[in-house]
mmCIF file of C-alpha atoms in Angstrom:
data_model
loop_
_atom_site.group_PDB
_atom_site.id
_atom_site.type_symbol
_atom_site.label_atom_id
_atom_site.label_comp_id
_atom_site.label_asym_id
_atom_site.label_seq_id
_atom_site.Cartn_x
_atom_site.Cartn_y
_atom_site.Cartn_z
ATOM 1 C CA MET A 1 23.596 297.556 22.573
ATOM 2 C CA PRO A 2 23.843 299.545 19.277
ATOM 3 C CA GLN A 3 21.560 298.762 16.361
ATOM 4 C CA LEU A 4 23.706 297.020 13.740
ATOM 5 C CA PRO A 5 23.054 297.455 10.018
ATOM 6 C CA GLU A 6 20.637 295.025 8.441
ATOM 7 C CA ILE A 7 22.292 292.627 6.006
ATOM 8 C CA ARG A 8 21.246 293.424 2.470
ATOM 9 C CA THR A 9 22.588 292.203 -0.862
ATOM 10 C CA GLU A 10 22.810 293.464 -4.422
ATOM 11 C CA PHE A 11 23.191 291.292 -7.521
ATOM 12 C CA LEU A 12 26.843 291.273 -8.664
ATOM 13 C CA PHE A 13 26.940 288.802 -11.563
ATOM 14 C CA ALA A 14 25.862 285.389 -12.835
ATOM 15 C CA ALA A 15 28.472 282.867 -13.952
ATOM 16 C CA LYS A 16 28.469 279.544 -15.763
ATOM 17 C CA PHE A 17 31.570 277.345 -15.408
ATOM 18 C CA ILE A 18 32.445 274.360 -17.607
ATOM 19 C CA VAL A 19 34.360 271.801 -15.522
ATOM 20 C CA ASP A 20 36.123 268.478 -15.940
ATOM 21 C CA THR A 21 34.865 265.271 -14.332
ATOM 22 C CA PRO A 22 35.888 264.928 -10.654
ATOM 23 C CA GLN A 23 38.419 262.239 -9.824
ATOM 24 C CA ILE A 24 38.897 260.657 -6.383
ATOM 25 C CA LEU A 25 42.416 261.450 -5.216
ATOM 26 C CA ASP A 26 42.577 259.977 -1.737
ATOM 27 C CA ASN A 27 40.510 258.942 1.234
ATOM 28 C CA THR A 28 41.280 261.256 4.146
ATOM 29 C CA PRO A 29 40.095 261.185 7.761
ATOM 30 C CA PHE A 30 37.493 263.774 6.690
ATOM 31 C CA GLY A 31 36.222 261.841 3.640
ATOM 32 C CA PRO A 32 37.207 261.262 -0.008
ATOM 33 C CA ARG A 33 39.209 264.150 -1.448
ATOM 34 C CA ARG A 34 38.284 264.888 -5.055
ATOM 35 C CA PHE A 35 39.820 267.309 -7.506
ATOM 36 C CA ILE A 36 38.159 268.749 -10.550
ATOM 37 C CA ALA A 37 41.161 268.719 -12.847
ATOM 38 C CA GLY A 38 40.150 272.054 -14.185
ATOM 39 C CA ILE A 39 37.595 274.671 -14.823
ATOM 40 C CA ARG A 40 37.950 274.659 -18.604
ATOM 41 C CA SER A 41 36.004 277.795 -19.431
ATOM 42 C CA GLY A 42 33.001 279.865 -18.569
ATOM 43 C CA THR A 43 31.345 283.235 -18.730
ATOM 44 C CA PHE A 44 30.139 285.814 -16.242
ATOM 45 C CA GLU A 45 27.915 288.853 -16.591
ATOM 46 C CA GLY A 46 26.479 291.499 -14.326
ATOM 47 C CA PRO A 47 25.656 295.209 -14.308
ATOM 48 C CA ARG A 48 29.241 296.300 -13.523
ATOM 49 C CA LEU A 49 31.405 293.589 -15.101
ATOM 50 C CA ARG A 50 31.324 290.777 -17.648
ATOM 51 C CA GLY A 51 33.755 288.490 -19.389
ATOM 52 C CA THR A 52 35.130 284.970 -19.564
ATOM 53 C CA VAL A 53 36.724 282.468 -17.221
ATOM 54 C CA GLN A 54 40.336 281.638 -17.975
ATOM 55 C CA GLY A 55 40.767 277.870 -18.356
ATOM 56 C CA THR A 56 43.282 277.438 -15.546
ATOM 57 C CA GLY A 57 41.041 277.160 -12.502
ATOM 58 C CA GLY A 58 40.271 274.232 -10.275
ATOM 59 C CA ASP A 59 38.049 272.954 -7.496
ATOM 60 C CA TRP A 60 39.440 270.863 -4.657
ATOM 61 C CA ILE A 61 36.337 269.078 -3.357
ATOM 62 C CA LEU A 62 36.077 267.249 -0.072
ATOM 63 C CA VAL A 63 33.163 264.798 0.088
ATOM 64 C CA ARG A 64 32.701 264.936 3.844
ATOM 65 C CA ASN A 65 31.730 261.965 5.961
ATOM 66 C CA ASP A 66 28.365 263.663 6.627
ATOM 67 C CA GLY A 67 27.607 263.585 2.869
ATOM 68 C CA ALA A 68 28.147 267.303 2.224
ATOM 69 C CA TRP A 69 30.450 268.435 -0.571
ATOM 70 C CA GLN A 70 32.852 271.137 0.606
ATOM 71 C CA MET A 71 34.269 273.231 -2.257
ATOM 72 C CA ASP A 72 37.567 275.106 -2.481
ATOM 73 C CA VAL A 73 37.656 276.905 -5.846
ATOM 74 C CA ARG A 74 40.317 279.122 -7.418
ATOM 75 C CA LEU A 75 39.979 280.679 -10.861
ATOM 76 C CA THR A 76 40.715 283.765 -12.943
ATOM 77 C CA LEU A 77 38.075 285.997 -14.470
ATOM 78 C CA VAL A 78 39.035 288.053 -17.526
ATOM 79 C CA THR A 79 36.752 291.041 -18.091
ATOM 80 C CA ASP A 80 35.585 292.058 -21.538
ATOM 81 C CA ASP A 81 37.950 295.051 -21.260
ATOM 82 C CA GLU A 82 40.887 292.694 -20.469
ATOM 83 C CA HIS A 83 41.340 293.107 -16.710
ATOM 84 C CA MET A 84 42.231 289.987 -14.703
ATOM 85 C CA ILE A 85 40.486 289.176 -11.417
ATOM 86 C CA PHE A 86 41.518 286.269 -9.196
ATOM 87 C CA MET A 87 38.438 284.683 -7.579
ATOM 88 C CA THR A 88 38.394 282.187 -4.728
ATOM 89 C CA TYR A 89 35.498 280.705 -2.860
ATOM 90 C CA ARG A 90 34.622 278.105 -0.294
ATOM 91 C CA GLY A 91 31.199 276.572 -0.306
ATOM 92 C CA VAL A 92 28.936 273.685 0.650
ATOM 93 C CA ARG A 93 26.512 271.531 -1.317
ATOM 94 C CA HIS A 94 24.260 269.041 0.464
ATOM 95 C CA GLY A 95 20.814 267.549 0.273
ATOM 96 C CA ASP A 96 18.776 264.392 0.393
ATOM 97 C CA PRO A 97 20.941 261.468 -0.819
ATOM 98 C CA ASP A 98 18.402 260.601 -3.531
ATOM 99 C CA VAL A 99 18.485 264.175 -4.874
ATOM 100 C CA LEU A 100 22.295 264.217 -4.882
ATOM 101 C CA ALA A 101 22.364 260.837 -6.650
ATOM 102 C CA ARG A 102 20.100 262.256 -9.377
ATOM 103 C CA LEU A 103 22.450 265.227 -9.702
ATOM 104 C CA GLY A 104 25.402 262.836 -9.961
ATOM 105 C CA ARG A 105 23.708 260.960 -12.806
ATOM 106 C CA GLY A 106 23.096 264.224 -14.674
ATOM 107 C CA GLU A 107 19.322 264.049 -14.243
ATOM 108 C CA PRO A 108 17.261 267.251 -13.985
ATOM 109 C CA VAL A 109 16.957 268.486 -10.391
ATOM 110 C CA ASP A 110 15.230 271.664 -9.250
ATOM 111 C CA PRO A 111 17.716 273.944 -7.402
ATOM 112 C CA SER A 112 15.234 274.257 -4.516
ATOM 113 C CA GLU A 113 15.704 270.538 -3.744
ATOM 114 C CA TYR A 114 19.220 270.954 -2.303
ATOM 115 C CA TYR A 115 21.527 273.491 -0.645
ATOM 116 C CA PHE A 116 24.378 274.987 -2.725
ATOM 117 C CA ARG A 117 25.993 278.158 -1.339
ATOM 118 C CA ASN A 118 29.421 279.772 -1.337
ATOM 119 C CA ALA A 119 31.387 282.830 -0.208
ATOM 120 C CA PRO A 120 33.657 284.308 -2.919
ATOM 121 C CA PHE A 121 36.478 286.815 -2.516
ATOM 122 C CA PHE A 122 38.324 288.692 -5.249
ATOM 123 C CA GLU A 123 41.821 290.006 -5.836
ATOM 124 C CA THR A 124 42.847 292.348 -8.652
ATOM 125 C CA GLY A 125 45.451 294.986 -9.401
ATOM 126 C CA SER A 126 42.999 296.777 -11.694
ATOM 127 C CA ASP A 127 42.098 300.326 -10.697
ATOM 128 C CA LYS A 128 38.775 299.980 -12.499
ATOM 129 C CA TYR A 129 37.752 296.824 -10.597
ATOM 130 C CA GLY A 130 39.695 297.451 -7.378
ATOM 131 C CA TRP A 131 36.412 297.838 -5.489
ATOM 132 C CA LEU A 132 36.092 294.028 -5.697
ATOM 133 C CA ASN A 133 39.092 293.734 -3.330
ATOM 134 C CA ARG A 134 37.043 295.387 -0.578
ATOM 135 C CA ILE A 135 33.676 293.622 -0.668
ATOM 136 C CA VAL A 136 32.144 290.467 0.785
ATOM 137 C CA THR A 137 30.022 288.331 -1.520
ATOM 138 C CA VAL A 138 27.770 285.303 -1.288
ATOM 139 C CA GLY A 139 26.570 282.980 -3.999
ATOM 140 C CA THR A 140 23.911 280.425 -4.708
ATOM 141 C CA GLY A 141 24.301 277.737 -7.312
ATOM 142 C CA HIS A 142 22.848 274.939 -9.355
ATOM 143 C CA ARG A 143 24.819 271.996 -10.774
ATOM 144 C CA TYR A 144 24.366 271.005 -14.410
ATOM 145 C CA PRO A 145 26.157 267.955 -15.903
ATOM 146 C CA ASP A 146 28.868 270.163 -17.481
ATOM 147 C CA GLY A 147 29.344 272.503 -14.512
ATOM 148 C CA PRO A 148 27.701 274.921 -12.104
ATOM 149 C CA LEU A 149 25.617 278.030 -12.695
ATOM 150 C CA TYR A 150 25.929 280.676 -9.978
ATOM 151 C CA GLU A 151 24.413 283.975 -8.981
ATOM 152 C CA PHE A 152 26.718 286.110 -6.862
ATOM 153 C CA TYR A 153 25.630 288.962 -4.612
ATOM 154 C CA GLU A 154 27.561 291.755 -2.931
ATOM 155 C CA VAL A 155 26.787 292.046 0.776
ATOM 156 C CA LEU A 156 26.073 295.746 1.345
#
């Protein structure tokens, strides 16, 4: 069997999103479906790109019957040199019920106390940032009362 490349990562950017309060939409066979009415704003910054988050994004959250939160996020990044990048990601947040309850009440929680990961993909017509169309990324996050903070990494 051939030796496959080792998985390595390189920091891509950090992002802070400001989001609306989740609302329960419906109980489904998989659990309560929630929708964050919008990602109102945000910023992102890394060595190769930086800018703001356009206030038209959203997160369709499924609170699964096993207690995990399954995210489905779609938003638009606008770089500081005015290029638009569509970003989507799926992710999972779970942990001890007491830790998640503290998070839900807006209390301070150390990010090491729970699992919060995602897998973003990008789409842009920009020649300058077209390389984003061809990479795989992973992210780790922490939830603050007004929204998440993420660090995203390119998988090399």
